[in-house]
mmCIF file of C-alpha atoms and ligand atoms in Angstrom:
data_model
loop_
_atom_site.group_PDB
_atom_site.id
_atom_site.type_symbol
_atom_site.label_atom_id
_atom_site.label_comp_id
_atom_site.label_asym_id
_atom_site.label_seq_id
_atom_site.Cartn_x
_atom_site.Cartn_y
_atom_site.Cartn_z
ATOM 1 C CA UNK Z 1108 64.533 -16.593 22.767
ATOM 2 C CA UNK Z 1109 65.507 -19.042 19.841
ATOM 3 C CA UNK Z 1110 63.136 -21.192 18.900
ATOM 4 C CA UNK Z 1111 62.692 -24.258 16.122
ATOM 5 C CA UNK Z 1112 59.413 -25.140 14.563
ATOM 6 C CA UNK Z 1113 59.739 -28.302 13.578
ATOM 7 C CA UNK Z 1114 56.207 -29.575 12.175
ATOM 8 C CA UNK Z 1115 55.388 -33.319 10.163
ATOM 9 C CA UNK Z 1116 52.639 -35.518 9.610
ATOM 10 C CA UNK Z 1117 54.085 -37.157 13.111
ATOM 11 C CA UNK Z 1118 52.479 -40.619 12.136
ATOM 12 C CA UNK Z 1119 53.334 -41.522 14.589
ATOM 13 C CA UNK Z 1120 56.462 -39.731 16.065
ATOM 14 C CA UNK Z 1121 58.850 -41.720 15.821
ATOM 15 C CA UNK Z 1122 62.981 -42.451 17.249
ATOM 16 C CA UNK Z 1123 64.197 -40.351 14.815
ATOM 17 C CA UNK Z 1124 62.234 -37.143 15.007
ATOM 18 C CA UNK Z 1125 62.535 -37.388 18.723
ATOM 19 C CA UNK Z 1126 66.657 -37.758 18.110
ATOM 20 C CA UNK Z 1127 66.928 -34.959 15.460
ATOM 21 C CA UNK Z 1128 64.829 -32.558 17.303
ATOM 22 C CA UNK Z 1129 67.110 -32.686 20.180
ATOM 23 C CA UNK Z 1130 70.167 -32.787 18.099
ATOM 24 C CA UNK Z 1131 69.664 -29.514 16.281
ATOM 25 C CA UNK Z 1132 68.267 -28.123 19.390
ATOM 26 C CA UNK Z 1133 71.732 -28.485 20.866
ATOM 27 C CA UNK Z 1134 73.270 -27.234 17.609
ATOM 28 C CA UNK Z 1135 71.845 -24.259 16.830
ATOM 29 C CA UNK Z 1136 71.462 -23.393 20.513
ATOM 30 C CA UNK Z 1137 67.515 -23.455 20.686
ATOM 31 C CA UNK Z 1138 65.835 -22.668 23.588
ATOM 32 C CA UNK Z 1139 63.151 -24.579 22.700
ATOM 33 C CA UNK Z 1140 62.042 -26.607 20.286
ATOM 34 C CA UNK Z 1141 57.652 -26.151 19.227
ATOM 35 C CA UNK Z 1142 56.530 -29.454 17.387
ATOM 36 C CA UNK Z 1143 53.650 -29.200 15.145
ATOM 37 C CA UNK Z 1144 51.486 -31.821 13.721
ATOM 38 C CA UNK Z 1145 49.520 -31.097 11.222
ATOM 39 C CA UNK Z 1146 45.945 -31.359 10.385
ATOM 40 C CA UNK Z 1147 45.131 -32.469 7.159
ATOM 41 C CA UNK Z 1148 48.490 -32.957 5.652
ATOM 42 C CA UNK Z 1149 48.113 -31.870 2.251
ATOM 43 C CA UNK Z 1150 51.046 -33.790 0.716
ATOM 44 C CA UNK Z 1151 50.378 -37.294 1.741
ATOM 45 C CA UNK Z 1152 47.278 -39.357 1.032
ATOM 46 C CA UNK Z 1153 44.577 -39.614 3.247
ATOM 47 C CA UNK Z 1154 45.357 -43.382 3.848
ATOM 48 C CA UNK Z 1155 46.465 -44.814 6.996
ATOM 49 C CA UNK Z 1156 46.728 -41.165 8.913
ATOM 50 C CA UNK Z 1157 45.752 -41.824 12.360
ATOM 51 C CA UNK Z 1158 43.277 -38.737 14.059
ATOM 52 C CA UNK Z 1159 45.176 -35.587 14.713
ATOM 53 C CA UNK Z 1160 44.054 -36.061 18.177
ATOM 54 C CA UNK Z 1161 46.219 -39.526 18.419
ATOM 55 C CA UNK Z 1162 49.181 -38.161 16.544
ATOM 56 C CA UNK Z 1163 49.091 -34.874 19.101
ATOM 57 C CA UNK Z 1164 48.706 -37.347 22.016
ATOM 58 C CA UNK Z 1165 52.052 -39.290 20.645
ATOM 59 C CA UNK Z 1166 53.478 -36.354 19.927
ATOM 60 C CA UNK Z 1167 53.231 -35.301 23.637
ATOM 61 C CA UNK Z 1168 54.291 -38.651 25.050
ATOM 62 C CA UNK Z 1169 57.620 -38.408 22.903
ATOM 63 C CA UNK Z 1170 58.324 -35.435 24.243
ATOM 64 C CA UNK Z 1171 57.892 -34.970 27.851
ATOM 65 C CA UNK Z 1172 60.169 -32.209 28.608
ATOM 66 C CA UNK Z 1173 57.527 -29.039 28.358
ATOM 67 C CA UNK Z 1174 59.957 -26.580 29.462
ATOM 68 C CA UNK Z 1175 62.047 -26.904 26.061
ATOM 69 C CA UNK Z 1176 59.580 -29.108 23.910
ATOM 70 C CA UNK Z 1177 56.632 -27.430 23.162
ATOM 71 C CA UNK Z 1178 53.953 -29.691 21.207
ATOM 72 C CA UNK Z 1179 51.448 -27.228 19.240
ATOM 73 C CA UNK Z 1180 47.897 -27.863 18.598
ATOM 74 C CA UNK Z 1181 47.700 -24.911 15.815
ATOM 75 C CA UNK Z 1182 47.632 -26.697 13.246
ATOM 76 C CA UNK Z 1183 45.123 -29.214 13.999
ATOM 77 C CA UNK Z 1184 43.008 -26.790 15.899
ATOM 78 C CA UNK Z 1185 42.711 -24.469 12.035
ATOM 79 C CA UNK Z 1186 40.006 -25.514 9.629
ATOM 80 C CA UNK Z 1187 41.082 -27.138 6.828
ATOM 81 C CA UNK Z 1188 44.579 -28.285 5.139
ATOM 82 C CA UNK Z 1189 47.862 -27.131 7.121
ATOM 83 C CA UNK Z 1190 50.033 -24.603 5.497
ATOM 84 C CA UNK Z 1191 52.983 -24.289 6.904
ATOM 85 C CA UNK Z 1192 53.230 -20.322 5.831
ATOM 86 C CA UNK Z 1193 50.354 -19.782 7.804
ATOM 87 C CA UNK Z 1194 51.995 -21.388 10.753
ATOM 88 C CA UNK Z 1195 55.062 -19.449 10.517
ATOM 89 C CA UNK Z 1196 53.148 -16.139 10.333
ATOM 90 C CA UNK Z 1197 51.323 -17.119 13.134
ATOM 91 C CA UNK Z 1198 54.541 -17.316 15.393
ATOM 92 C CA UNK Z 1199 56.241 -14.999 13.736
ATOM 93 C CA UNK Z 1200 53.241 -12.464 14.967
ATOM 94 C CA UNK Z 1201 53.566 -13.218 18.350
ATOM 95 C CA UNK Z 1202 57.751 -12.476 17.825
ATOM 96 C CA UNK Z 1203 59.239 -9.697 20.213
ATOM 97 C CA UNK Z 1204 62.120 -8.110 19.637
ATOM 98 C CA UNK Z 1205 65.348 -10.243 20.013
ATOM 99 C CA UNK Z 1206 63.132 -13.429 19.378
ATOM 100 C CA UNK Z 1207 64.072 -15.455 16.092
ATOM 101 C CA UNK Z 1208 62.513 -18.387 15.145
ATOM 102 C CA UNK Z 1209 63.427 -21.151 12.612
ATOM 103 C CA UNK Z 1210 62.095 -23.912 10.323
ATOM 104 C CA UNK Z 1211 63.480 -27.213 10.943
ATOM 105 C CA UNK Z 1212 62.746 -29.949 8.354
ATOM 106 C CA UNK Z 1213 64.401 -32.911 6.616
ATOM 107 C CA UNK Z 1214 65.580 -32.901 3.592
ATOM 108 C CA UNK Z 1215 62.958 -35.066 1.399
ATOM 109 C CA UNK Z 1216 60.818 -32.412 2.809
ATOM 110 C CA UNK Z 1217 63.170 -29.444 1.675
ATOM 111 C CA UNK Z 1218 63.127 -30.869 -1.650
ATOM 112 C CA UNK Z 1219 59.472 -31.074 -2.160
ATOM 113 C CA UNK Z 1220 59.043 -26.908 -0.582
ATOM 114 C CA UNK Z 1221 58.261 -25.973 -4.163
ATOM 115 C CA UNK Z 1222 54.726 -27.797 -4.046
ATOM 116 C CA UNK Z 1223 53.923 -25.960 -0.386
ATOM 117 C CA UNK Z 1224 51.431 -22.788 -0.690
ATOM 118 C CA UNK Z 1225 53.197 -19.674 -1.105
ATOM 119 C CA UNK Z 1226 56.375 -21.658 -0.659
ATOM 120 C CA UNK Z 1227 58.487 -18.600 -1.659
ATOM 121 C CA UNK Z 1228 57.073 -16.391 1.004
ATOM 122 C CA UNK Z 1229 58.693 -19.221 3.587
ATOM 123 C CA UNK Z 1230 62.028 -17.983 2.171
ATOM 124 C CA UNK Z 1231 61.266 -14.619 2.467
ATOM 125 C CA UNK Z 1232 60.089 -14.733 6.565
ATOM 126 C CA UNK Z 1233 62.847 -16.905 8.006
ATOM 127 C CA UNK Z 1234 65.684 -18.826 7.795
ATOM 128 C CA UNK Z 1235 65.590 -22.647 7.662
ATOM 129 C CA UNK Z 1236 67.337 -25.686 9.164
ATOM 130 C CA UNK Z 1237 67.638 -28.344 6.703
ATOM 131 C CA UNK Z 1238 69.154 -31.745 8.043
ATOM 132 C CA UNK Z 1239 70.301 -35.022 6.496
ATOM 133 C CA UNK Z 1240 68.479 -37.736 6.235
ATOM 134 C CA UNK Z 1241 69.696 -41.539 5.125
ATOM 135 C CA UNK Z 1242 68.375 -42.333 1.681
ATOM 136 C CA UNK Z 1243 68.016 -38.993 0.654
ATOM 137 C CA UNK Z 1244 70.595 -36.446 -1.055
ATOM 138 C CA UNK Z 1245 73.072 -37.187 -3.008
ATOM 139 C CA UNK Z 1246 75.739 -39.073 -1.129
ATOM 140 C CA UNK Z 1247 78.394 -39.844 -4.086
ATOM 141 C CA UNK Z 1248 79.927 -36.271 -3.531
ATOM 142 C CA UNK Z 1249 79.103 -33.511 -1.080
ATOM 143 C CA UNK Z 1250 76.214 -35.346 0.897
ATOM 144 C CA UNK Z 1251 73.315 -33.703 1.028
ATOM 145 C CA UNK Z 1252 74.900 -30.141 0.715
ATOM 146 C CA UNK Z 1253 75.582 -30.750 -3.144
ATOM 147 C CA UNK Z 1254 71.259 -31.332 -3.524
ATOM 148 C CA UNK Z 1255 70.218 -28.477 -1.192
ATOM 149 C CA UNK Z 1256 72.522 -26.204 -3.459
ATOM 150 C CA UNK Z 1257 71.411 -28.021 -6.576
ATOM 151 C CA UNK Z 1258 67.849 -27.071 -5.426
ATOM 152 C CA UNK Z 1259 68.178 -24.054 -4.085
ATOM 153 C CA UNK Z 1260 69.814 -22.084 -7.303
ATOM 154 C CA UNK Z 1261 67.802 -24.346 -9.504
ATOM 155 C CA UNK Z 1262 63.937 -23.806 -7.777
ATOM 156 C CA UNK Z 1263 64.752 -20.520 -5.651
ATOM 157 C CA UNK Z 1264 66.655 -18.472 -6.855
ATOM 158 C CA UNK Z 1265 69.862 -18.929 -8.436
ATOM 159 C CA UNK Z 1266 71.178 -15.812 -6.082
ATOM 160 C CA UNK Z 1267 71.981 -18.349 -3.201
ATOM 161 C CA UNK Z 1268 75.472 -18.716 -2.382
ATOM 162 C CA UNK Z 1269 77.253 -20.791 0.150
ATOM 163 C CA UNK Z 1270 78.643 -18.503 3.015
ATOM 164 C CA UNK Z 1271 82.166 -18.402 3.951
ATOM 165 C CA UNK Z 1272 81.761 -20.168 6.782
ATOM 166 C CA UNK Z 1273 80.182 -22.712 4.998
ATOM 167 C CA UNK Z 1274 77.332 -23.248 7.438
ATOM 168 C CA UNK Z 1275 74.481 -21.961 5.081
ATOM 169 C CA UNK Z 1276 73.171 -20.580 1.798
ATOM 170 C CA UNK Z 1277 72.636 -16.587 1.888
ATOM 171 C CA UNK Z 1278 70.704 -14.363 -0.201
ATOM 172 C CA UNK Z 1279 70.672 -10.496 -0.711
ATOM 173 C CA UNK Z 1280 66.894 -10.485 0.177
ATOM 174 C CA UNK Z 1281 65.987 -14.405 1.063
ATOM 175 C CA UNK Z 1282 66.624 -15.616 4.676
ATOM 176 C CA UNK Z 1283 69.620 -18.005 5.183
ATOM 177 C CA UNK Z 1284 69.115 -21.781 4.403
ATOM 178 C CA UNK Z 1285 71.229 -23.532 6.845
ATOM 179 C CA UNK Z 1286 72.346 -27.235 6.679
ATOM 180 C CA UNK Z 1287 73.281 -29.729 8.666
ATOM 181 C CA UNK Z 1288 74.052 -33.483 8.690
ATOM 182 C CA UNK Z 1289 72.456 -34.966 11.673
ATOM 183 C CA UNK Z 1290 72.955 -38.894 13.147
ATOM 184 C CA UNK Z 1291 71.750 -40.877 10.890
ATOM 185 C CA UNK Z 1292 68.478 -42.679 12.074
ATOM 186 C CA UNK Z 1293 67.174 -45.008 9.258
ATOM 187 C CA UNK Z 1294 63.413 -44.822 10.483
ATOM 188 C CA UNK Z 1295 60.266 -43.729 8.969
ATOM 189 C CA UNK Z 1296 56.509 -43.328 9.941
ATOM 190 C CA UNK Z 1297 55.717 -45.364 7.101
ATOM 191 C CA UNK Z 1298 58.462 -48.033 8.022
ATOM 192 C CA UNK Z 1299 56.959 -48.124 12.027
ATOM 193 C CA UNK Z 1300 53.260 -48.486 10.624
ATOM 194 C CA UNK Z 1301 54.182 -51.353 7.787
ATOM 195 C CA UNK Z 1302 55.621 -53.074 10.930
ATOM 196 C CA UNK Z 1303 52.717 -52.738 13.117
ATOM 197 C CA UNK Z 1304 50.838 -53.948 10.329
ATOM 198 C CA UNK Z 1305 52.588 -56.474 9.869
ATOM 199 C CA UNK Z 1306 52.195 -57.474 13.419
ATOM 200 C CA UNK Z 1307 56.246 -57.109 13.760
ATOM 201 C CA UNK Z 1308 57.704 -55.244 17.001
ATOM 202 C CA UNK Z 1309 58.334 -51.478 17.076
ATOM 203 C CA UNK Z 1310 60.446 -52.120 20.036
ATOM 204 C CA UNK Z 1311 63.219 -49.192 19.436
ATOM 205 C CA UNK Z 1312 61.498 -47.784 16.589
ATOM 206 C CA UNK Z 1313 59.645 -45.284 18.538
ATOM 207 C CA UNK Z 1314 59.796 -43.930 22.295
ATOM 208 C CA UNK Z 1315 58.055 -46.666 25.193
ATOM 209 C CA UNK Z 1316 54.866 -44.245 25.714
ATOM 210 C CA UNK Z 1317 54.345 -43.982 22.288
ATOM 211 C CA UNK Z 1318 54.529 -47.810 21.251
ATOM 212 C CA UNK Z 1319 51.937 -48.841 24.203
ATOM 213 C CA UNK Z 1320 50.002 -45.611 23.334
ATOM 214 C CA UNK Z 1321 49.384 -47.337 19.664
ATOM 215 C CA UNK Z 1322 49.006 -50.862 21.113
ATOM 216 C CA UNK Z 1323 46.370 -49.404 23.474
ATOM 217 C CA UNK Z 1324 44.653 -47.441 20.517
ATOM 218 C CA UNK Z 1325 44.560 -50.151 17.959
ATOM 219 C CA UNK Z 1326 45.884 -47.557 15.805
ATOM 220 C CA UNK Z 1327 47.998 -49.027 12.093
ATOM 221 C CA UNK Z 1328 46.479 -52.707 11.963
HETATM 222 P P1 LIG A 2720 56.315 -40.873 6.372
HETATM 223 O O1 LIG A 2720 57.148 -42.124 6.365
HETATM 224 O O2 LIG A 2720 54.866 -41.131 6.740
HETATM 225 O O3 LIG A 2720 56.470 -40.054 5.112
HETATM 226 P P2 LIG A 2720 58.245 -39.400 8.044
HETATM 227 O O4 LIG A 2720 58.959 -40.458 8.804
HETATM 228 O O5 LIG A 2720 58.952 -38.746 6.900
HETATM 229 O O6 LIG A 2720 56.816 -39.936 7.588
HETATM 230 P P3 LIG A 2720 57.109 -36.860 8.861
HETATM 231 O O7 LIG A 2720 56.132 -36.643 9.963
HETATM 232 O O8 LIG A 2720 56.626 -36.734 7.484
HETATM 233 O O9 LIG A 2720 57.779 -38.318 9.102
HETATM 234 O O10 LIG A 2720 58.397 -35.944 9.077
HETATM 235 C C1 LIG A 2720 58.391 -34.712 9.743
HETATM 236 C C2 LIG A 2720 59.751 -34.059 9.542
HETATM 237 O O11 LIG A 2720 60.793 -34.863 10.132
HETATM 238 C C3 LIG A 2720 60.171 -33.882 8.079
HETATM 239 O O12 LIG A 2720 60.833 -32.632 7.955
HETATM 240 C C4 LIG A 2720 61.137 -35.042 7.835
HETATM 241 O O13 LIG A 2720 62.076 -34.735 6.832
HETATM 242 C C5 LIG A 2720 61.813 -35.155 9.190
HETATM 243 N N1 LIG A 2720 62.279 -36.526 9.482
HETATM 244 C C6 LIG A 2720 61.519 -37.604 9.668
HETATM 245 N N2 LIG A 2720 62.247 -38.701 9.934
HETATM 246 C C7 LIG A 2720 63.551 -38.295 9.920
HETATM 247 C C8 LIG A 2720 64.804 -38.976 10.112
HETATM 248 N N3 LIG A 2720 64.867 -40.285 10.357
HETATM 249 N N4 LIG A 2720 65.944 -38.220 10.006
HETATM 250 C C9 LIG A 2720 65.882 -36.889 9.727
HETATM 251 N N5 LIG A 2720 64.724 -36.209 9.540
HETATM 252 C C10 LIG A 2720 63.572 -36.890 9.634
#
């Protein structure tokens, strides 16, 4: 089995997480996809971040197929901040033998791995799925393949080479980085709560459930 983690703040979930998810699902031939929110999140300020029960509760309404979406409480259900690398090694414990697992994130979150705990031990357990992301990576030349390998050599280890096939970084002794330019989808969490806010429509922004699920909650005013 091939499977994606794919974790975030998720607040809320939003079009574009729901459209990249599946995306790189089909890509990378997934057979499912687990989608984490997080607790505590430790990079974002503690303003505005709707209960990790409501975000899980979204998070589920985005993503009604169960058979290949699999929303995970783990992280809110642990004590304290979320770390990814203790998410990974949770999975990665309950791995049998022709199982692999990946991490899927964005690439503003790529770029800020260096401030996760232990975020060199991530490189070290498995290989990761970095996508594009409008706004982010540098777009005058290579997209955002000239930043990840920027980054990469720069904060990881300057052993990281582009494979022949051009589909990812490789290492000796670090797991692959792979990357990938997704469709672009020019939303944000931050963008779908300034408009609730705001008291402007969200219509589009993210999926039918999840829009009446905040209207219903009162959540963002
Ligand atoms: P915020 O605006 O609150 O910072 P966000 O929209 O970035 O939130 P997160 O929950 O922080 O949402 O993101 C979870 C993961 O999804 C991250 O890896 C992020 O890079 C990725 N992601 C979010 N939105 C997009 C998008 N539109 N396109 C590609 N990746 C995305």
């Amino acid at each position: 089995m091939r499977t994606g983690l794919f974790g975030g703040t998720f607040n809320p979930i939003h079009a574009g997480h729901v459209r990249v998810a599946g995306e790189i699902k089909e890509k990378f031939d997934f057979d499912r996809m687990i989608i984490i929110p997080s607790a505590i999140p430790p990079h974002k300020e503690a303003v505005d971040i709707a209960a990790a029960e409501h975000r899980f509760e979204m998070a589920q309404k985005a993503f009604p197929d169960k058979s290949e979406y699999v929303v995970s409480d783990i992280e809110i259900r642990r004590d304290g901040p979320s770390y990814t690398v203790d998410t990974v090694k949770h999975f990665l414990a309950k791995l049998s033998k022709n199982d692999e697992i990946y991490l899927v994130l964005g690439i503003d979150a790529f770029l800020e791995i260096d401030t996760w705990m232990s975020y060199m031990d991530l490189f070290e357990l498995l290989p990761m799925v970095v996508m594009s992301r409008p706004g982010y990576g540098d777009k005058s030349s290579a997209g955002v393949e000239g930043t990840i390998d920027d980054f990469l050599k720069k904060k990881i280890s300057d052993e990281y080479h582009l494979a022949k096939t051009g589909r990812y970084y490789e290492h000796a002794l670090l797991k692959p980085v792979y990357r990938t330019d997704v469709t672009p989808v020019d939303i944000s969490a931050t963008g779908v709560r300034t408009h609730v806010k705001t008291g402007k429509p969200i219509k589009g922004y993210v999926p039918e459930k999840v829009e009446a699920y905040i209207m219903d909650k009162g959540l963002y005013r």
